[in-house]
GROMACS .gro file of N, CA and C in nm:
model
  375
    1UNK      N    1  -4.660  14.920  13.840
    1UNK     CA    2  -4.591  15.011  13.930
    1UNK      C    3  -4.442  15.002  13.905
    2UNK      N    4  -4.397  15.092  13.924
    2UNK     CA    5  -4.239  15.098  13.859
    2UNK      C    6  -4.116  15.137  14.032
    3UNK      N    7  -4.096  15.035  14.028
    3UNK     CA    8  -3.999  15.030  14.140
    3UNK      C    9  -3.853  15.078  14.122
    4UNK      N   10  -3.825  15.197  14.226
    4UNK     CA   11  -3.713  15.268  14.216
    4UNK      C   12  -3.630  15.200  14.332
    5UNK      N   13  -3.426  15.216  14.261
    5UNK     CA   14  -3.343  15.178  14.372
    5UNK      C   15  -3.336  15.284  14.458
    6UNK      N   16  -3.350  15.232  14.613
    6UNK     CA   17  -3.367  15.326  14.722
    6UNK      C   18  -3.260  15.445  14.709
    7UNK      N   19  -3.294  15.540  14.734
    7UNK     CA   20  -3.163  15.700  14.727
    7UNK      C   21  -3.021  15.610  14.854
    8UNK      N   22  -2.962  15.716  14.787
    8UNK     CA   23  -2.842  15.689  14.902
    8UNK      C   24  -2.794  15.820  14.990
    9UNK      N   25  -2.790  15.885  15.031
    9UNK     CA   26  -2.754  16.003  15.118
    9UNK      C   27  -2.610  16.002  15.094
   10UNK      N   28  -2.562  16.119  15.056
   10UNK     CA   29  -2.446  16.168  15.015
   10UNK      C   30  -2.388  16.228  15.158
   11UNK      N   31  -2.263  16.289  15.147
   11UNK     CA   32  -2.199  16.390  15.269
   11UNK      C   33  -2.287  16.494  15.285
   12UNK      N   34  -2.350  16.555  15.218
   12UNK     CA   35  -2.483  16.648  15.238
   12UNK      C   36  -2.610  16.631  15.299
   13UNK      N   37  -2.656  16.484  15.303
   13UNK     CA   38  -2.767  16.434  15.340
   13UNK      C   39  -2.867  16.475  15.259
   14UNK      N   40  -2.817  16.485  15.070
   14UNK     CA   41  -2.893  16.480  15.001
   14UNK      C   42  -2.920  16.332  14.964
   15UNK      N   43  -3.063  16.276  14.909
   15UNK     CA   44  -3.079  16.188  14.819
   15UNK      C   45  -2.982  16.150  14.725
   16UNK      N   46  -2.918  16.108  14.680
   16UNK     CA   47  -2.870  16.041  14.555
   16UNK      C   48  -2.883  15.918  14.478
   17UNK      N   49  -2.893  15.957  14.357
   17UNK     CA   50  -2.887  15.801  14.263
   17UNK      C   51  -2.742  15.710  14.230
   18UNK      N   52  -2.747  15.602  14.208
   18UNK     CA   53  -2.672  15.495  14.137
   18UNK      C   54  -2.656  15.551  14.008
   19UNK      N   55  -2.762  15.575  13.952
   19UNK     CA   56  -2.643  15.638  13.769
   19UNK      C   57  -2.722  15.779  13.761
   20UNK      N   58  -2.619  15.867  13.884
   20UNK     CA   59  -2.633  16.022  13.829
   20UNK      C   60  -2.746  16.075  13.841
   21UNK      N   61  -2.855  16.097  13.922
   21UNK     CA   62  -2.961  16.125  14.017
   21UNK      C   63  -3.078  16.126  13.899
   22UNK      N   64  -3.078  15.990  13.834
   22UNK     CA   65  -3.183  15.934  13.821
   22UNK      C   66  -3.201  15.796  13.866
   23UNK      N   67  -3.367  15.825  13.927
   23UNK     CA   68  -3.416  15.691  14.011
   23UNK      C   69  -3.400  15.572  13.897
   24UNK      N   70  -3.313  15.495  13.930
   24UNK     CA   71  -3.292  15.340  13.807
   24UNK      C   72  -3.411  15.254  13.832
   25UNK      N   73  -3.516  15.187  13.716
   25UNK     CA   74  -3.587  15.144  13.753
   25UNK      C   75  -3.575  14.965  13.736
   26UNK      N   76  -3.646  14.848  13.771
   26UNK     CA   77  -3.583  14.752  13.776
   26UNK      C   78  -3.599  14.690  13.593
   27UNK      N   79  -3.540  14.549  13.617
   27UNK     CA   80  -3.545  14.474  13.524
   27UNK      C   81  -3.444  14.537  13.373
   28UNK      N   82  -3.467  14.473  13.260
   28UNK     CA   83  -3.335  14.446  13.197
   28UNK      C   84  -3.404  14.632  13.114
   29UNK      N   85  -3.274  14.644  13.059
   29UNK     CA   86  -3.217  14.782  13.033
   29UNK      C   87  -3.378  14.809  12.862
   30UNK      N   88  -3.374  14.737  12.760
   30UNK     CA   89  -3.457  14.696  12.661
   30UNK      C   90  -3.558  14.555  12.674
   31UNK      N   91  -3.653  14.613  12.686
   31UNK     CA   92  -3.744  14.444  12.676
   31UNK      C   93  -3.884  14.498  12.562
   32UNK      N   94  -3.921  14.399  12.498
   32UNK     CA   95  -4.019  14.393  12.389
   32UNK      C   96  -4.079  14.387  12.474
   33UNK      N   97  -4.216  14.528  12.488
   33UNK     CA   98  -4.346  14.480  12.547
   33UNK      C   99  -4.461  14.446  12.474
   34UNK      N  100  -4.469  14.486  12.381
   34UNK     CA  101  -4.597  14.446  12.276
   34UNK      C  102  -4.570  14.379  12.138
   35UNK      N  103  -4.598  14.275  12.140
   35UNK     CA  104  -4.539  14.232  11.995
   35UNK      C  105  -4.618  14.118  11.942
   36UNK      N  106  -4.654  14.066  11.800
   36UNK     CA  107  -4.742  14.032  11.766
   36UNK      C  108  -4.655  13.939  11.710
   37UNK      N  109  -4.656  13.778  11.731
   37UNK     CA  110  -4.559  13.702  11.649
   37UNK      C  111  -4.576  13.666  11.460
   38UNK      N  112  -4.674  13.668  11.443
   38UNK     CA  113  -4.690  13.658  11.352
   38UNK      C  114  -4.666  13.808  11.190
   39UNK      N  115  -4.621  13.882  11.293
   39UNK     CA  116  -4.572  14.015  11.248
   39UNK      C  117  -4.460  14.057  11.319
   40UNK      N  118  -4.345  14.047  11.247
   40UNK     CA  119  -4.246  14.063  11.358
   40UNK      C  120  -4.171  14.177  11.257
   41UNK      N  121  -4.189  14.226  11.168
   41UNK     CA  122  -4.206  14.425  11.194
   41UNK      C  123  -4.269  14.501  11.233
   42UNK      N  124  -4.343  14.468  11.334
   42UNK     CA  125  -4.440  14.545  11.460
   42UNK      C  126  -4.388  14.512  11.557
   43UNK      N  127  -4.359  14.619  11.654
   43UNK     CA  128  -4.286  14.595  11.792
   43UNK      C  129  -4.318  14.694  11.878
   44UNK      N  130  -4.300  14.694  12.022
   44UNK     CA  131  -4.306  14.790  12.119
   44UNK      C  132  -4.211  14.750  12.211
   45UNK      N  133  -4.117  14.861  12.177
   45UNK     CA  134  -3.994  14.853  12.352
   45UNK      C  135  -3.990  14.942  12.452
   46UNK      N  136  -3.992  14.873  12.579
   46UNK     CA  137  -3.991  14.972  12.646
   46UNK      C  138  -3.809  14.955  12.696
   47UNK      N  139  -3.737  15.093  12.709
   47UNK     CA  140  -3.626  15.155  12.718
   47UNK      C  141  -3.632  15.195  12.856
   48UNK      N  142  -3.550  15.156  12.963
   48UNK     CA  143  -3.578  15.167  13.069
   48UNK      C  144  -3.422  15.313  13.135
   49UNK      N  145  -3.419  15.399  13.214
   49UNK     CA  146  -3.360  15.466  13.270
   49UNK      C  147  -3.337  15.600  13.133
   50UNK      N  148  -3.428  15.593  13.047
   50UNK     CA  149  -3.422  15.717  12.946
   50UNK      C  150  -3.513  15.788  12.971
   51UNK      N  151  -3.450  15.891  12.848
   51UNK     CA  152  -3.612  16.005  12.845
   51UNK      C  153  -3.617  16.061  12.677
   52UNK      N  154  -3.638  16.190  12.676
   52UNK     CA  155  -3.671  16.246  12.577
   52UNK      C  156  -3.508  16.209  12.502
   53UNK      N  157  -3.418  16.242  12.536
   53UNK     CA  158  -3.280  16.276  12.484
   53UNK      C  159  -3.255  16.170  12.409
   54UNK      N  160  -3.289  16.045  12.436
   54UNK     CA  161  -3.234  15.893  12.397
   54UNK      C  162  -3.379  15.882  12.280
   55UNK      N  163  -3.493  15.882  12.374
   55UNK     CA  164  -3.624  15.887  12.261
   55UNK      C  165  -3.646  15.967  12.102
   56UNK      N  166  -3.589  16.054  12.116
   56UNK     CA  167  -3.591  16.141  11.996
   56UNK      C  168  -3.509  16.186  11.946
   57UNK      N  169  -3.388  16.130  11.977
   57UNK     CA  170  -3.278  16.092  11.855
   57UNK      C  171  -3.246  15.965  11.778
   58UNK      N  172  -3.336  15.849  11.889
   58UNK     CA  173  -3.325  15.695  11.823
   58UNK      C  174  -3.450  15.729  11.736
   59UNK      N  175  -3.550  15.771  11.741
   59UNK     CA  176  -3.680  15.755  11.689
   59UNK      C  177  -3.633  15.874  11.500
   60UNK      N  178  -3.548  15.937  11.526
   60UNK     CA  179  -3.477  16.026  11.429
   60UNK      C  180  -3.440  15.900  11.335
   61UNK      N  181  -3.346  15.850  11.355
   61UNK     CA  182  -3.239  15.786  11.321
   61UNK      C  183  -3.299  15.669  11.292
   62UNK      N  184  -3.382  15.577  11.331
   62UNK     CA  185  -3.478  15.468  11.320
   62UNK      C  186  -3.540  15.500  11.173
   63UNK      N  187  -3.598  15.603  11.152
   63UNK     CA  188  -3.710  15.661  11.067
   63UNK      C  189  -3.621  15.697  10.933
   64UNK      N  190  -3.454  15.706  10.917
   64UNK     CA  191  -3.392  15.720  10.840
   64UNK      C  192  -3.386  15.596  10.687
   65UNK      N  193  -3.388  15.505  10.814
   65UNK     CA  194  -3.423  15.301  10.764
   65UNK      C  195  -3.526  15.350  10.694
   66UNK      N  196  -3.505  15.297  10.528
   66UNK     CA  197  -3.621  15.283  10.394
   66UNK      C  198  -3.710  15.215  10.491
   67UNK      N  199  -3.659  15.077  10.512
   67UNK     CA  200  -3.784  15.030  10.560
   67UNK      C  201  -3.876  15.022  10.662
   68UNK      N  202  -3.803  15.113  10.740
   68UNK     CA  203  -3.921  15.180  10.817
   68UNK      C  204  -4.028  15.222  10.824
   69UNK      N  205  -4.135  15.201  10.801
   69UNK     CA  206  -4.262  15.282  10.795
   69UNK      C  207  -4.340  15.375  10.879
   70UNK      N  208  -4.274  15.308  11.027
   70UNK     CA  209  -4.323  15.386  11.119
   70UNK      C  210  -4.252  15.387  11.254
   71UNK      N  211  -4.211  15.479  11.292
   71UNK     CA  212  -4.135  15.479  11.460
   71UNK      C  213  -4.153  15.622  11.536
   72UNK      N  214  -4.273  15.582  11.658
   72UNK     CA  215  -4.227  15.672  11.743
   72UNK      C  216  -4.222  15.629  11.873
   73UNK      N  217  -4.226  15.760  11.934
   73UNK     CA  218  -4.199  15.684  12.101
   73UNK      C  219  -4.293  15.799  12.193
   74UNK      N  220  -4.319  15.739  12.346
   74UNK     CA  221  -4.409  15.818  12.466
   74UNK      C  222  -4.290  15.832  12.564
   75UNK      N  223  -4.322  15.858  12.675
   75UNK     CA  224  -4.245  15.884  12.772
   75UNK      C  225  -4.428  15.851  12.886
   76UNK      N  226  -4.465  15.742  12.896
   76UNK     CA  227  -4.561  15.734  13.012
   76UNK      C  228  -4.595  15.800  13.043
   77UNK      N  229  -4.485  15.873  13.165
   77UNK     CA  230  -4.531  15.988  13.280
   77UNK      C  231  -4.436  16.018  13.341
   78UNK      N  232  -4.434  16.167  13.338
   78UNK     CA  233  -4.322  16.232  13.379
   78UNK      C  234  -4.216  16.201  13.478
   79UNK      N  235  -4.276  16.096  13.570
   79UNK     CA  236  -4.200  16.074  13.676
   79UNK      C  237  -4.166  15.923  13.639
   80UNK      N  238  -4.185  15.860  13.541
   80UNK     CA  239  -4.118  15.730  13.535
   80UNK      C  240  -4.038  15.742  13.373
   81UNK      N  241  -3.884  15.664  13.466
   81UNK     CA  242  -3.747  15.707  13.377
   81UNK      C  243  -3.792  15.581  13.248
   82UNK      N  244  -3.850  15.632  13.105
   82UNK     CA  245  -3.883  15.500  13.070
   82UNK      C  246  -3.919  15.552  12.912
   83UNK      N  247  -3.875  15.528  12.805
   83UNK     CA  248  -3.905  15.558  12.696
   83UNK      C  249  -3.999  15.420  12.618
   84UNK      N  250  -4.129  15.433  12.579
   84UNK     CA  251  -4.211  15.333  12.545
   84UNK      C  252  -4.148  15.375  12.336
   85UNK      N  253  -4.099  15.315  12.258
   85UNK     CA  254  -4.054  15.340  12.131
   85UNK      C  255  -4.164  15.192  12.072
   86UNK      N  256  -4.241  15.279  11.957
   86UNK     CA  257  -4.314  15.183  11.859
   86UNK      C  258  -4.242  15.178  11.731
   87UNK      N  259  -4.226  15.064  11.661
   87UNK     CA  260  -4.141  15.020  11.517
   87UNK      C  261  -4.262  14.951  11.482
   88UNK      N  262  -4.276  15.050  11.321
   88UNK     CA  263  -4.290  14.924  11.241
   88UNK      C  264  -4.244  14.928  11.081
   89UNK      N  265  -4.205  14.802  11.041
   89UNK     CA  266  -4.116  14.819  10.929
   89UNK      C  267  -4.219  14.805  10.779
   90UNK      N  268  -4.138  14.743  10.695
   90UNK     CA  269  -4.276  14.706  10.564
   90UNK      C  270  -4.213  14.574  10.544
   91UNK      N  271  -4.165  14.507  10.629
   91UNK     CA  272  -4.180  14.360  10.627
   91UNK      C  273  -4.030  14.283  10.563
   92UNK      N  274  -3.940  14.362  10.548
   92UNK     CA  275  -3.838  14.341  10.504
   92UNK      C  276  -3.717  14.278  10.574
   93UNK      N  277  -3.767  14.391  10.721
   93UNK     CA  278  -3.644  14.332  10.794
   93UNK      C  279  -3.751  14.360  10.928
   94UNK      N  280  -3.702  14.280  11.078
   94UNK     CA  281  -3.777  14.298  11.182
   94UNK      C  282  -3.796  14.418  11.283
   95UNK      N  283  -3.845  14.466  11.366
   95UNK     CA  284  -3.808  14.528  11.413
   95UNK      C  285  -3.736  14.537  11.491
   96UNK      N  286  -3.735  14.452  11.553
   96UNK     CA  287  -3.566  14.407  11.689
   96UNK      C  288  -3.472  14.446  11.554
   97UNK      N  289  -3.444  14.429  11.421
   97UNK     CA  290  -3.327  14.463  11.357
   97UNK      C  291  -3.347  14.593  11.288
   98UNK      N  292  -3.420  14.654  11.307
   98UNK     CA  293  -3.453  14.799  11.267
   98UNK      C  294  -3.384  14.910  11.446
   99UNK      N  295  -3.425  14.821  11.534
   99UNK     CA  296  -3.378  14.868  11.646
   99UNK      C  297  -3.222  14.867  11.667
  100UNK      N  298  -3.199  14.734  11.642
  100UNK     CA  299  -3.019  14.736  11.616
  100UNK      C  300  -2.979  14.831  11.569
  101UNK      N  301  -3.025  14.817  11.429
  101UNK     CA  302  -2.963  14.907  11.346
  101UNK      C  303  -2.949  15.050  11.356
  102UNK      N  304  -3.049  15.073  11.432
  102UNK     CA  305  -3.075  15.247  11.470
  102UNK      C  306  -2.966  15.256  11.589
  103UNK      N  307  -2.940  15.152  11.694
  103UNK     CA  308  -2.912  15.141  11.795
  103UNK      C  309  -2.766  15.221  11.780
  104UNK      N  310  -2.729  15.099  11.648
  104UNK     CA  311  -2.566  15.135  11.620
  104UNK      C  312  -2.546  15.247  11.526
  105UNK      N  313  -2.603  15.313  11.434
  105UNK     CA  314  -2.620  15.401  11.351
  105UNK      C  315  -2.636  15.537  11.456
  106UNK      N  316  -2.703  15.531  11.571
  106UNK     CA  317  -2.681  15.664  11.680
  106UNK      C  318  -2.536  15.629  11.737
  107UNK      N  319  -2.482  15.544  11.744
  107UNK     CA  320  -2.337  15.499  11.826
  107UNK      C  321  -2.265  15.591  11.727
  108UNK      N  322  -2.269  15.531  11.568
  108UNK     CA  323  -2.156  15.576  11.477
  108UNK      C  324  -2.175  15.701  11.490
  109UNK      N  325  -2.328  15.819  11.425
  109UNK     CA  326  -2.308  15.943  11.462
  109UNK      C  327  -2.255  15.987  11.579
  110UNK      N  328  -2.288  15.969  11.705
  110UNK     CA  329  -2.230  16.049  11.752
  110UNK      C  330  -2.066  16.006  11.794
  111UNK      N  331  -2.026  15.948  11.740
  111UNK     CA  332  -1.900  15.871  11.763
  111UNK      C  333  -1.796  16.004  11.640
  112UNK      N  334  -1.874  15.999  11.558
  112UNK     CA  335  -1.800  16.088  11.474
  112UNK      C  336  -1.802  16.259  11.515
  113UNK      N  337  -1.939  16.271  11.604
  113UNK     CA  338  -1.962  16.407  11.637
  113UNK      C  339  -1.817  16.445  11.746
  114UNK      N  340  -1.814  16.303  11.816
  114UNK     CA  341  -1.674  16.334  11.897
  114UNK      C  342  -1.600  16.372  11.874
  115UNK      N  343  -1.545  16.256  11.774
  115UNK     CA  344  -1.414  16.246  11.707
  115UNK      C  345  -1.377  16.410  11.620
  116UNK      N  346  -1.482  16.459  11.575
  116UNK     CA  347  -1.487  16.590  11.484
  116UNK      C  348  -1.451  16.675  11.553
  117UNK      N  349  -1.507  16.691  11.684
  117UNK     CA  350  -1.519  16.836  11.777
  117UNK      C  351  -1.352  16.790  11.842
  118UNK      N  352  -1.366  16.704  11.881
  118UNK     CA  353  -1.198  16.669  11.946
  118UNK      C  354  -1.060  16.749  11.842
  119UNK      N  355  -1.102  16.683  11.671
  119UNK     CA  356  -1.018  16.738  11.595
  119UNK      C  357  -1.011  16.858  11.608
  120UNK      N  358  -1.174  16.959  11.598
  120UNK     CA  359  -1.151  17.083  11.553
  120UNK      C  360  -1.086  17.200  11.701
  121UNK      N  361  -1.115  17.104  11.787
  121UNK     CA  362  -1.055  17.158  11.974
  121UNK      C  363  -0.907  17.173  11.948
  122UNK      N  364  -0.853  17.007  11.885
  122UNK     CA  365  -0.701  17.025  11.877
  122UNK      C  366  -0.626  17.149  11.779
  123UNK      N  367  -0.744  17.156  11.703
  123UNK     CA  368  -0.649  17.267  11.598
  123UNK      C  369  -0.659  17.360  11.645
  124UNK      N  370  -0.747  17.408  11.693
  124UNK     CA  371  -0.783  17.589  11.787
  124UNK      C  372  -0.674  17.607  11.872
  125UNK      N  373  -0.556  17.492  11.954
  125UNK     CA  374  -0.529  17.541  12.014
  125UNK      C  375  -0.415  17.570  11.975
   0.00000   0.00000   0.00000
């Protein structure tokens, strides 16, 4: 069962969330749920307060890695904020470091997508 932080009532006496009106669910942000020690380029994380947006641009970008062999991801159920992402590599490197690596490789793209659109904003004007 996936436990949500209670809403907070705004000046409206709407519901509201803690990060931007999604229900935050508990425990740490990435945790390995399935993993086989004796194979440690097989992994399962579950990604907690995501969805499709975070799921299928890491699972993009993951799958870029040669040694990747395999990465995708579920989304449970519609109503729980939670991206389930499967890795598996060809034994080269782990998957916790196939995850890094994707982790920071989505940082750098879109770090540059910024930096680009910022440039091409400043020159338009």
């Amino acid at each position: 069962m996936v436990m949500q932080e209670p809403a907070v009532q705004d000046e409206n006496g709407f519901d509201t969330y803690v990060n931007g009106g999604v229900p935050s669910t508990t425990g740490p942000k990435i945790e390995v749920v399935a993993s086989n020690e004796s194979d440690p380029g097989a992994a399962t994380f579950c990604i907690r307060d995501e969805d499709h947006t975070l799921g299928n641009a890491l699972r993009y970008i993951i799958m870029k890695n040669p040694a990747v062999e395999f990465c995708g991801y579920s989304i449970p159920h519609p109503s729980e904020y939670m991206v389930n992402l499967r890795i598996q590599t060809d034994g080269s490197i782990s998957a916790v470091d196939a995850l890094h690596r994707g982790l920071d490789d989505l940082i750098n793209l879109t770090s540059h997508i910024s930096s680009t659109f910022q440039d091409k904003v400043q020159a338009f004007k």
